[in-house]
Short mmCIF file of C-alpha atoms and ligand atoms in Angstrom, two decimals:
data_model
loop_
_atom_site.label_atom_id
_atom_site.label_comp_id
_atom_site.label_asym_id
_atom_site.label_seq_id
_atom_site.Cartn_x
_atom_site.Cartn_y
_atom_site.Cartn_z
CA MET A 1 -84.11 25.87 26.49
CA LYS A 2 -80.67 27.47 26.49
CA THR A 3 -79.80 27.20 30.14
CA PRO A 4 -80.20 23.43 30.51
CA MET A 5 -78.06 22.86 27.40
CA ILE A 6 -75.22 24.96 28.80
CA ALA A 7 -75.57 23.19 32.10
CA GLY A 8 -75.49 19.86 30.24
CA THR A 9 -72.32 20.88 28.36
CA ALA A 10 -70.71 21.96 31.60
CA LEU A 11 -71.53 18.62 33.13
CA VAL A 12 -70.04 16.70 30.24
CA LEU A 13 -66.92 18.89 30.27
CA GLY A 14 -66.62 18.50 33.99
CA ALA A 15 -66.79 14.74 33.64
CA LEU A 16 -64.14 14.84 30.89
CA PHE A 17 -61.72 16.88 32.98
CA ALA A 18 -62.28 14.61 35.95
CA THR A 19 -61.42 11.58 33.81
CA THR A 20 -58.25 13.08 32.31
CA SER A 21 -56.95 14.21 35.68
CA VAL A 22 -57.40 10.67 36.99
CA ILE A 23 -55.64 9.11 33.97
CA ALA A 24 -52.72 11.58 33.62
CA LYS A 25 -49.90 10.52 35.90
CA ASP A 26 -47.23 12.89 37.13
CA LEU A 27 -43.60 12.39 36.22
CA PRO A 28 -41.82 10.06 38.64
CA LYS A 29 -39.98 11.86 41.42
CA LEU A 30 -36.31 11.43 42.26
CA GLU A 31 -35.04 11.51 45.83
CA VAL A 32 -32.00 13.48 46.85
CA LYS A 33 -29.34 10.97 47.89
CA ASP A 34 -25.57 10.42 47.75
CA ARG A 35 -25.50 7.65 45.16
CA TYR A 36 -27.77 6.80 42.27
CA LYS A 37 -28.04 3.67 40.19
CA VAL A 38 -27.95 5.20 36.72
CA GLY A 39 -28.67 3.49 33.40
CA PHE A 40 -27.08 4.68 30.18
CA ALA A 41 -28.38 2.64 27.25
CA GLN A 42 -26.02 3.48 24.38
CA MET A 43 -27.23 2.63 20.84
CA GLU A 44 -23.94 1.65 19.17
CA SER A 45 -20.19 2.25 19.46
CA ASN A 46 -19.12 2.26 15.84
CA ASN A 47 -17.98 5.86 15.63
CA PRO A 48 -15.88 8.36 17.58
CA TRP A 49 -18.93 10.46 18.47
CA ARG A 50 -20.61 7.54 20.31
CA ILE A 51 -17.36 6.55 22.01
CA ALA A 52 -16.81 10.13 23.20
CA GLU A 53 -20.36 10.29 24.55
CA SER A 54 -20.07 7.00 26.44
CA LYS A 55 -16.72 8.13 27.86
CA SER A 56 -18.29 11.42 28.97
CA PHE A 57 -20.87 9.46 31.02
CA GLU A 58 -18.16 7.18 32.48
CA ASP A 59 -15.95 10.17 33.33
CA THR A 60 -18.85 11.92 35.09
CA ALA A 61 -19.97 8.87 37.13
CA GLU A 62 -17.69 9.22 40.16
CA SER A 63 -18.09 12.97 40.71
CA CYS A 64 -21.88 12.76 40.28
CA GLY A 65 -22.35 9.77 42.58
CA TRP A 66 -23.47 7.44 39.82
CA ASP A 67 -23.24 3.66 39.96
CA LEU A 68 -23.38 3.47 36.20
CA ILE A 69 -24.88 0.58 34.27
CA SER A 70 -23.99 1.01 30.59
CA THR A 71 -25.12 -1.13 27.68
CA ASP A 72 -24.36 -1.07 23.95
CA ALA A 73 -27.21 -1.98 21.59
CA ALA A 74 -24.76 -2.49 18.69
CA GLY A 75 -26.96 -0.61 16.24
CA SER A 76 -30.19 -2.48 17.00
CA ALA A 77 -33.24 -0.58 18.26
CA ALA A 78 -34.73 -3.91 19.40
CA LYS A 79 -31.66 -4.62 21.54
CA GLN A 80 -31.79 -1.09 22.92
CA VAL A 81 -35.39 -1.72 24.06
CA ALA A 82 -34.28 -5.01 25.67
CA ASP A 83 -31.33 -3.24 27.33
CA VAL A 84 -33.71 -0.73 28.93
CA ASP A 85 -35.92 -3.63 30.11
CA SER A 86 -32.97 -5.24 31.82
CA MET A 87 -31.97 -1.94 33.46
CA ILE A 88 -35.52 -1.54 34.79
CA ALA A 89 -35.29 -5.08 36.19
CA GLN A 90 -32.01 -4.15 37.88
CA GLY A 91 -33.75 -1.29 39.68
CA ILE A 92 -32.10 1.80 38.22
CA ASP A 93 -33.07 5.16 39.79
CA VAL A 94 -32.62 7.19 36.60
CA LEU A 95 -32.41 6.41 32.88
CA PHE A 96 -30.39 8.32 30.27
CA LEU A 97 -31.43 7.13 26.84
CA PRO A 98 -30.25 8.15 23.36
CA PRO A 99 -33.06 6.60 21.27
CA ARG A 100 -31.53 5.24 18.06
CA GLU A 101 -34.72 5.84 16.10
CA GLU A 102 -37.73 8.05 16.80
CA LYS A 103 -40.48 5.40 16.93
CA PRO A 104 -39.10 1.98 18.01
CA LEU A 105 -37.85 3.31 21.37
CA ILE A 106 -41.22 4.72 22.48
CA PRO A 107 -42.17 1.46 24.30
CA ALA A 108 -38.93 1.67 26.30
CA VAL A 109 -39.70 5.25 27.32
CA LYS A 110 -43.23 4.27 28.38
CA LYS A 111 -42.04 1.21 30.32
CA ALA A 112 -39.52 3.27 32.28
CA PHE A 113 -42.27 5.76 33.07
CA ALA A 114 -44.61 2.98 34.21
CA ALA A 115 -41.83 1.62 36.42
CA GLY A 116 -41.50 5.05 38.08
CA ILE A 117 -38.05 5.78 36.64
CA PRO A 118 -37.31 9.37 35.61
CA THR A 119 -36.04 9.25 32.03
CA PHE A 120 -33.94 11.80 30.20
CA LEU A 121 -33.47 11.45 26.45
CA VAL A 122 -29.95 12.44 25.46
CA ASP A 123 -28.66 13.50 22.04
CA ARG A 124 -31.64 12.13 20.06
CA SER A 125 -35.35 12.42 20.68
CA VAL A 126 -38.47 10.36 19.99
CA ASP A 127 -41.52 11.11 17.88
CA PRO A 128 -43.34 13.92 19.75
CA LYS A 129 -46.70 12.57 18.54
CA ASN A 130 -46.17 9.47 20.66
CA ALA A 131 -44.20 10.62 23.68
CA VAL A 132 -43.91 14.11 25.09
CA ALA A 133 -41.22 15.73 27.26
CA GLY A 134 -42.56 16.83 30.64
CA LYS A 135 -45.24 14.15 30.44
CA ASP A 136 -43.92 10.77 29.25
CA PHE A 137 -40.28 11.51 30.04
CA VAL A 138 -38.60 14.36 31.90
CA ALA A 139 -36.69 16.17 29.14
CA PHE A 140 -34.67 15.99 25.96
CA LEU A 141 -31.05 17.09 26.31
CA GLY A 142 -29.59 17.90 22.92
CA SER A 143 -28.91 20.11 19.94
CA ASP A 144 -31.24 21.87 17.52
CA PHE A 145 -30.76 19.62 14.47
CA ILE A 146 -32.94 21.75 12.16
CA GLN A 147 -30.72 24.69 13.00
CA GLN A 148 -27.56 22.64 12.40
CA GLY A 149 -28.80 21.68 8.92
CA GLY A 150 -29.78 25.29 8.27
CA ILE A 151 -26.34 26.58 9.26
CA ALA A 152 -24.68 24.00 6.98
CA GLY A 153 -26.97 25.04 4.11
CA GLN A 154 -26.41 28.74 4.65
CA TRP A 155 -22.64 28.24 4.83
CA LEU A 156 -22.84 26.54 1.45
CA VAL A 157 -24.96 29.37 -0.01
CA ASP A 158 -22.43 31.92 1.25
CA ASN A 159 -19.30 30.03 0.14
CA PHE A 160 -20.20 28.18 -3.07
CA LYS A 161 -18.24 29.69 -5.97
CA GLY A 162 -19.60 27.86 -9.08
CA ASP A 163 -22.70 28.57 -11.19
CA LYS A 164 -24.75 25.55 -10.25
CA ALA A 165 -24.49 23.43 -7.12
CA VAL A 166 -25.13 19.72 -7.78
CA ILE A 167 -25.58 18.29 -4.30
CA ILE A 168 -25.47 14.74 -2.96
CA GLU A 169 -26.94 14.42 0.54
CA LEU A 170 -25.86 11.55 2.80
CA GLU A 171 -28.57 11.09 5.39
CA GLY A 172 -28.12 9.70 8.88
CA THR A 173 -29.91 6.65 10.29
CA THR A 174 -33.38 6.40 8.77
CA GLY A 175 -36.06 7.30 11.31
CA SER A 176 -33.67 9.04 13.72
CA SER A 177 -34.38 12.58 14.89
CA PRO A 178 -31.03 14.08 13.73
CA ALA A 179 -31.44 12.58 10.25
CA ASN A 180 -35.00 13.90 9.90
CA ASP A 181 -34.19 17.35 11.22
CA ARG A 182 -30.75 17.89 9.65
CA LYS A 183 -32.38 17.09 6.33
CA LYS A 184 -35.23 19.50 6.88
CA GLY A 185 -32.98 22.37 8.00
CA PHE A 186 -30.62 22.00 5.04
CA ASP A 187 -33.19 21.24 2.33
CA ASP A 188 -35.32 24.26 3.32
CA VAL A 189 -32.37 26.62 2.78
CA ILE A 190 -31.36 25.00 -0.54
CA ALA A 191 -34.97 25.13 -1.84
CA LYS A 192 -34.73 28.95 -1.81
CA HIS A 193 -31.83 28.92 -4.32
CA ASP A 194 -32.59 28.14 -7.97
CA ASN A 195 -28.94 27.40 -8.79
CA MET A 196 -28.75 24.64 -6.17
CA THR A 197 -30.20 21.15 -6.61
CA ILE A 198 -30.09 18.09 -4.38
CA VAL A 199 -29.79 15.36 -7.03
CA ALA A 200 -29.71 12.44 -4.59
CA SER A 201 -30.38 11.97 -0.89
CA GLN A 202 -29.73 8.57 0.64
CA SER A 203 -28.97 7.11 4.05
CA GLY A 204 -25.43 6.17 5.00
CA ASP A 205 -26.61 5.23 8.54
CA PHE A 206 -24.26 7.79 10.19
CA ALA A 207 -21.38 5.35 9.51
CA ARG A 208 -18.09 5.96 7.69
CA ASP A 209 -17.99 2.77 5.68
CA THR A 210 -21.65 2.89 4.66
CA GLY A 211 -21.18 6.53 3.74
CA ARG A 212 -18.26 5.58 1.50
CA GLN A 213 -20.20 2.80 -0.20
CA VAL A 214 -23.30 4.93 -0.79
CA MET A 215 -21.11 7.73 -2.13
CA GLU A 216 -19.36 5.33 -4.54
CA THR A 217 -22.73 4.28 -5.98
CA LEU A 218 -24.19 7.79 -6.15
CA LEU A 219 -21.02 9.11 -7.78
CA GLN A 220 -21.56 6.79 -10.74
CA ALA A 221 -25.10 8.07 -11.25
CA HIS A 222 -24.11 11.73 -10.69
CA PRO A 223 -20.54 12.30 -11.87
CA ASP A 224 -21.23 16.05 -12.08
CA VAL A 225 -21.63 16.33 -8.29
CA ASN A 226 -19.79 19.31 -6.81
CA VAL A 227 -21.19 19.40 -3.25
CA VAL A 228 -21.65 16.69 -0.62
CA TYR A 229 -23.74 17.42 2.46
CA ALA A 230 -23.31 14.64 5.03
CA HIS A 231 -25.47 14.50 8.19
CA ASN A 232 -22.36 13.60 10.19
CA ASP A 233 -18.58 13.71 9.91
CA GLU A 234 -18.08 9.96 9.72
CA MET A 235 -20.09 9.79 6.48
CA ALA A 236 -18.33 12.93 5.22
CA ILE A 237 -14.96 11.20 5.72
CA GLY A 238 -16.33 8.13 3.92
CA ALA A 239 -17.47 10.37 1.05
CA ILE A 240 -14.00 11.98 0.87
CA GLN A 241 -12.48 8.50 0.54
CA ALA A 242 -14.92 7.57 -2.25
CA LEU A 243 -14.22 10.82 -4.10
CA GLU A 244 -10.46 10.38 -3.85
CA ILE A 245 -10.67 6.78 -5.10
CA ALA A 246 -12.61 8.15 -8.11
CA GLY A 247 -9.87 10.70 -8.77
CA ARG A 248 -11.88 13.70 -7.55
CA LYS A 249 -10.47 16.45 -5.34
CA PRO A 250 -12.61 16.98 -2.21
CA GLY A 251 -12.35 20.57 -1.05
CA LYS A 252 -11.35 21.70 -4.57
CA ASP A 253 -13.81 20.35 -7.13
CA VAL A 254 -16.29 18.97 -4.58
CA MET A 255 -17.23 21.01 -1.52
CA ILE A 256 -17.87 18.96 1.65
CA VAL A 257 -20.31 20.24 4.27
CA SER A 258 -21.02 18.27 7.45
CA VAL A 259 -22.06 18.12 11.12
CA ASP A 260 -20.36 17.01 14.41
CA GLY A 261 -16.80 18.35 14.83
CA THR A 262 -14.77 15.14 15.15
CA ARG A 263 -10.98 15.19 15.11
CA ASP A 264 -10.84 13.66 11.63
CA ALA A 265 -13.24 16.31 10.32
CA LEU A 266 -11.23 19.17 11.82
CA GLN A 267 -8.10 17.63 10.28
CA ALA A 268 -9.88 17.41 6.90
CA ILE A 269 -10.73 21.12 7.20
CA ILE A 270 -7.09 21.93 8.03
CA ASP A 271 -6.02 19.81 5.02
CA GLY A 272 -8.43 21.78 2.79
CA LYS A 273 -10.65 18.76 2.04
CA MET A 274 -13.72 19.85 3.98
CA GLY A 275 -15.39 23.27 4.11
CA VAL A 276 -17.38 23.30 7.32
CA THR A 277 -18.61 21.10 10.13
CA VAL A 278 -21.38 22.39 12.37
CA GLU A 279 -20.70 21.24 15.90
CA SER A 280 -22.88 18.65 17.65
CA SER A 281 -21.27 18.01 21.00
CA PRO A 282 -21.11 14.45 22.41
CA PHE A 283 -19.99 15.58 25.89
CA PHE A 284 -23.28 14.99 27.69
CA GLY A 285 -22.02 13.62 31.03
CA PRO A 286 -21.69 16.91 32.97
CA LEU A 287 -24.98 18.27 31.57
CA ALA A 288 -26.77 15.02 32.48
CA CYS A 289 -25.41 15.28 36.04
CA ASP A 290 -26.51 18.89 36.40
CA VAL A 291 -30.03 18.27 35.08
CA MET A 292 -30.46 15.15 37.23
CA LYS A 293 -29.45 17.05 40.39
CA ARG A 294 -31.80 19.91 39.57
CA TYR A 295 -34.61 17.41 39.02
CA ALA A 296 -33.92 15.64 42.32
CA ALA A 297 -34.00 19.04 44.06
CA GLY A 298 -37.58 19.46 42.84
CA GLU A 299 -37.02 21.86 39.95
CA THR A 300 -39.28 21.63 36.91
CA ILE A 301 -36.90 20.88 34.04
CA GLU A 302 -37.44 22.65 30.74
CA PRO A 303 -38.73 20.05 28.21
CA TRP A 304 -35.77 20.74 25.90
CA VAL A 305 -32.41 21.40 27.54
CA GLN A 306 -30.77 22.81 24.47
CA VAL A 307 -27.08 22.39 23.73
CA LYS A 308 -25.50 25.36 21.94
CA ASP A 309 -23.22 24.44 19.06
CA ARG A 310 -20.30 26.20 17.38
CA VAL A 311 -19.23 26.15 13.74
CA PHE A 312 -15.80 24.92 12.62
CA THR A 313 -14.18 26.17 9.40
CA SER A 314 -10.65 26.87 8.18
CA ALA A 315 -10.80 30.03 10.34
CA ASN A 316 -10.81 28.12 13.66
CA ALA A 317 -10.32 24.34 13.09
CA LYS A 318 -6.72 24.36 14.30
CA ASP A 319 -7.71 26.12 17.54
CA HIS A 320 -10.06 23.25 18.42
CA ILE A 321 -8.38 20.10 17.13
CA ALA A 322 -6.52 19.46 20.40
CA GLU A 323 -9.79 19.13 22.34
CA ALA A 324 -11.54 17.14 19.59
CA TYR A 325 -12.37 13.44 19.80
O1 GYE B 401 -24.27 13.55 15.00
C1 GYE B 401 -23.80 11.25 14.99
C2 GYE B 401 -24.18 10.17 15.87
O2 GYE B 401 -27.45 11.70 17.66
C3 GYE B 401 -26.48 13.84 17.61
O3 GYE B 401 -25.49 10.53 16.23
C4 GYE B 401 -26.26 12.39 17.46
C5 GYE B 401 -25.65 11.92 16.15
C6 GYE B 401 -24.30 12.42 15.77
O4 GYE B 401 -24.08 8.88 15.40
O5 GYE B 401 -22.48 11.34 14.63
#
């Protein structure tokens, strides 16, 4: 009785494998040529980080042989999907996409794949349950956001002087990969310390003005706050403004911990208003060029092309402010 059953199983398995290999499509190839029609579908331009990133793509275009088509989705995931559609219709060879949120941009990634366009996600990623690097798109180029949050948290643990840390967390755009992961990295470190509590955690949408408004509201509910962790520098600057309006002294009675490394943040560190900003570089143009050329040459690209980040504090902020954005 045993043998036929095993044979039966083997048959079924064989049929399964045959089906999957027919369904699974390889990543689209990219020819080696002098000029490429390249799409860069930016999500918004309301902060210096985004502007620096878009400029990095523009500055790279000529030397990399890109005829660059750039769009600006003005903070709307729906518009970003439509922008990618229009780029596909215009016949781009390659797509560089920073997906504003993890889920809503999945259809855009799948459409580009179906149209045979190699797609590289830059600076943010999509939900890995729905789209996978090396399969649905070529690769994700970007930072380790969990690590960034962890570094910010550990810096706080090492530098906080008071008895009890009362922390307000300003989250990035809801549903975006850096907001999810910077929260996880930071919160996991703080959870190990009994004298540290996150009393409120709310989205400020990665924007300065929203960050300021959210901070104003949270400050009323938690006047005893003595730490702010912002998922990016723009919200940290907004929080500093809110604290100052309320007569608090950022950097003295409220410690500010953040991520990015913008010029304003480095200046705030120099001015003693901010403690640390963990770098998240926006200068993706040259890396995008390099990875695209390697891909065209037939190399298998690592699913995550990881960007290594530095840490800026009062020890080195003045050495880096000249090159900041
Ligand atoms: O930190 C933030 C921007 O996705 C890594 O998005 C990027 C983040 C960056 O709006 O300032």
